[in-house]
């Protein structure tokens, strides 16, 4: 099932499970060179995929879902490439929501700007997720008064406990969380390599990154990030390796790197 050319989907009111592109019982799906503007889904995703799918060269702006994935909801393997997401919103995953740990998904050469959610302003993932060569700017995870949630974390990315997330050659700029993890909140395992975190902030812990699980950071820059505790990085009960990285001009009420529990391993290499 494919949607091709420069087709525009605009101002649609959708059902509980999306979708301007209907899920179909075929082995794969493609969205190519499409534009999605001001579409609304009652629950899940302006675009809903329950099959292996690919999205590329497409633009999503001002779309919303009341629950998951303001622009896209995946419950399958998937790839998103060379696409832009701006000002989309949902309760979880303002732009994109990846569901279930058995799936493998990849985001490459994408731009996420001004997306917002309670958790994961741009992306919320439960899956095995590779994110590379992408930019995240001014995305927001913010508490909603009507939301029955403990967290409001991950200004750009929220990775749930079932996930494994690898972030490579990405830039996170001026993302914010009213909870933890101004740019990234990790409850699953993961790695961060060759990435830049600049001017991100959290009201709680971890101006750039908040983690509750094992992960490694290599060849990355943390500059001008801010938080209540752990201006750049907050580690809670984890094994972590931080190597070949620069932490500069980050600020917090206390600690640039905060470690909250003994009895685990952390290596810091420069």
XYZ file of C-alpha atoms in Angstrom:
270
model
C 0.000 0.000 0.000
C 1.589 3.299 -1.029
C 0.844 6.983 -1.070
C 2.987 8.683 -3.705
C 3.746 12.050 -5.235
C 3.078 15.372 -3.568
C -0.370 14.632 -2.269
C -1.691 16.835 0.525
C -3.864 15.617 3.415
C -5.363 18.599 5.191
C -7.824 19.269 8.022
C -9.201 15.742 8.287
C -11.087 14.552 11.367
C -10.161 10.898 11.898
C -11.352 7.914 13.915
C -9.849 6.254 16.976
C -6.970 4.589 15.093
C -6.088 7.338 12.596
C -5.747 7.361 9.726
C -5.462 9.358 6.578
C -3.505 6.376 5.286
C -5.548 3.299 6.175
C -3.820 0.172 7.530
C -4.220 -2.708 5.088
C -3.390 -6.440 5.263
C -0.348 -6.241 2.984
C 3.318 -6.945 3.850
C 4.514 -3.348 3.659
C 3.436 0.259 3.196
C 5.008 3.470 1.920
C 4.302 7.162 2.376
C 6.362 9.142 -0.125
C 6.523 12.892 -0.811
C 3.328 13.717 1.050
C 2.173 16.678 3.114
C -0.034 16.340 6.215
C -1.477 19.552 7.672
C -3.918 20.089 10.574
C -5.298 16.553 10.700
C -6.774 15.218 13.950
C -7.039 11.639 15.225
C -9.207 10.802 18.199
C -6.623 8.435 19.672
C -3.755 7.073 17.567
C -1.816 8.858 14.871
C -2.775 10.940 11.864
C -1.008 8.132 9.982
C -1.374 4.656 11.552
C 0.805 1.701 10.509
C 0.207 -1.891 11.625
C 2.548 -3.337 8.978
C 6.191 -2.882 8.025
C 6.302 0.612 6.540
C 8.466 3.418 5.254
C 7.928 7.178 5.348
C 10.248 9.461 3.409
C 10.467 12.923 1.873
C 7.295 13.995 3.680
C 6.156 16.910 5.827
C 3.880 16.840 8.883
C 2.684 20.019 10.569
C -0.034 20.927 13.091
C -1.380 17.371 13.312
C -2.689 15.978 16.593
C -3.904 12.816 18.335
C -5.502 12.695 21.754
C -3.381 9.729 22.886
C -0.344 8.573 20.889
C 1.603 9.922 17.926
C 0.314 13.271 16.743
C 1.663 12.662 13.224
C 2.511 8.916 13.054
C 1.729 5.819 15.109
C 3.715 2.621 14.388
C 2.891 -0.826 15.714
C 5.258 -2.549 13.274
C 8.805 -2.352 11.900
C 9.363 0.988 10.221
C 11.654 3.618 8.737
C 11.233 7.379 8.627
C 13.722 9.219 6.444
C 14.316 12.752 5.194
C 11.062 14.064 6.647
C 10.085 17.049 8.762
C 7.744 17.251 11.760
C 6.657 20.633 13.062
C 4.151 21.663 15.726
C 2.473 18.271 16.080
C 0.982 17.171 19.416
C -0.323 14.171 21.368
C -0.492 12.954 24.952
C 2.556 10.720 24.292
C 4.869 11.203 21.330
C 3.997 14.625 19.986
C 5.149 13.711 16.465
C 5.817 9.943 16.443
C 4.926 6.978 18.661
C 6.647 3.589 18.254
C 4.757 0.829 20.059
C 5.920 -2.563 21.426
C 9.438 -3.841 22.094
C 9.536 -6.527 19.374
C 9.685 -4.000 16.530
C 12.788 -2.471 14.923
C 12.454 1.142 13.788
C 14.786 3.776 12.377
C 14.676 7.556 12.043
C 17.257 9.090 9.686
C 17.838 12.609 8.360
C 14.712 14.056 9.947
C 13.876 17.410 11.538
C 11.641 17.742 14.610
C 10.651 21.254 15.673
C 8.132 22.599 18.205
C 6.377 19.290 18.748
C 4.828 18.767 22.185
C 3.475 16.059 24.449
C 3.272 15.101 28.100
C 6.028 12.533 27.454
C 8.315 12.621 24.430
C 7.744 15.988 22.825
C 8.894 14.628 19.450
C 9.218 10.821 19.852
C 7.962 8.223 22.308
C 9.341 4.715 21.807
C 8.867 1.259 23.274
C 10.795 -0.377 20.426
C 14.351 -1.110 19.294
C 15.076 2.310 17.840
C 17.935 3.819 15.832
C 17.878 7.597 15.497
C 20.619 9.204 13.430
C 21.547 12.325 11.476
C 18.506 14.167 12.835
C 17.835 17.521 14.496
C 15.512 18.167 17.440
C 14.758 21.806 18.229
C 12.379 23.406 20.764
C 10.305 20.294 21.383
C 8.442 20.218 24.704
C 7.357 17.643 27.279
C 4.988 19.452 29.579
C 2.587 18.559 32.355
C -1.099 18.649 31.370
C -3.609 19.337 34.115
C -5.999 16.672 32.818
C -3.323 13.983 32.398
C -3.139 11.116 34.872
C 0.602 10.604 34.445
C 3.493 10.478 36.892
C 5.967 11.671 34.273
C 6.255 14.601 31.924
C 9.672 13.722 30.625
C 11.803 13.773 27.489
C 11.537 17.135 25.774
C 12.570 15.513 22.485
C 12.614 11.736 23.140
C 11.032 9.487 25.753
C 12.322 5.898 25.696
C 10.195 3.518 27.774
C 11.617 0.650 29.856
C 11.045 -1.909 27.075
C 13.075 0.072 24.531
C 16.646 0.029 23.279
C 17.588 3.361 21.737
C 20.737 4.228 19.791
C 21.240 7.917 19.006
C 23.985 8.805 16.524
C 25.041 12.089 14.942
C 22.018 14.015 16.195
C 21.691 17.570 17.480
C 19.351 18.536 20.319
C 18.846 22.275 20.784
C 16.590 24.144 23.236
C 14.285 21.232 24.033
C 12.510 21.406 27.413
C 10.788 19.125 29.915
C 8.781 20.217 32.917
C 9.810 16.878 34.465
C 13.103 15.081 33.697
C 15.343 14.883 30.634
C 15.267 18.181 28.798
C 16.285 16.453 25.565
C 16.162 12.700 26.250
C 14.598 10.587 28.982
C 15.804 6.968 28.966
C 14.066 4.231 30.922
C 15.358 1.551 28.541
C 18.933 0.799 27.471
C 20.821 2.716 24.820
C 23.798 4.577 23.409
C 24.531 8.172 22.442
C 27.408 8.797 20.005
C 28.688 11.799 18.047
C 25.767 13.968 19.162
C 25.380 17.530 20.429
C 23.161 18.708 23.286
C 22.954 22.490 23.445
C 20.698 24.679 25.566
C 18.252 21.990 26.679
C 16.532 22.266 30.059
C 14.494 20.313 32.598
C 12.694 21.587 35.673
C 13.535 18.308 37.414
C 16.579 16.138 36.700
C 18.911 15.977 33.716
C 19.069 19.091 31.564
C 20.144 17.057 28.527
C 19.740 13.378 29.514
C 17.919 11.549 32.311
C 18.551 7.806 32.555
C 17.287 4.949 34.703
C 18.996 2.144 32.776
C 22.327 1.112 31.262
C 23.643 3.315 28.489
C 26.901 4.644 27.018
C 27.857 8.110 25.789
C 30.772 8.656 23.412
C 32.146 11.607 21.437
C 29.346 13.986 22.350
C 29.039 17.624 23.387
C 26.951 18.979 26.282
C 26.845 22.761 26.469
C 24.541 25.347 28.113
C 22.105 22.727 29.406
C 20.246 23.370 32.669
C 18.244 21.493 35.283
C 17.329 21.506 38.934
C 19.776 18.633 39.541
C 22.235 17.226 37.002
C 22.636 20.110 34.600
C 23.873 17.896 31.755
C 23.237 14.272 32.800
C 21.314 12.538 35.603
C 21.980 8.842 36.220
C 19.702 6.792 38.431
C 20.823 3.262 39.333
C 22.633 2.554 36.078
C 25.859 1.327 34.544
C 27.244 4.004 32.269
C 30.335 4.795 30.231
C 31.004 8.432 29.360
C 33.971 8.791 27.011
C 35.640 11.331 24.717
C 32.966 13.932 25.434
C 32.883 17.608 26.369
C 30.706 19.114 29.118
C 30.857 22.901 29.135
C 28.879 25.754 30.714
C 26.053 23.588 31.985
C 24.227 24.815 35.093
C 22.086 23.396 37.873
C 21.178 24.034 41.484
C 23.479 21.083 42.175
C 25.691 18.735 40.123
C 26.631 18.650 36.467
C 26.523 14.838 36.478
C 24.363 13.371 39.237
C 24.614 9.703 40.297
C 21.981 8.671 42.808
C 22.941 5.168 43.936
C 26.082 3.221 44.790
C 26.683 -0.394 43.871
C 26.852 0.012 40.096
C 29.604 0.916 37.620
C 30.302 4.210 35.945
C 33.359 4.918 33.831
C 34.249 8.430 32.791
C 36.997 8.576 30.144
C 38.520 11.642 28.541
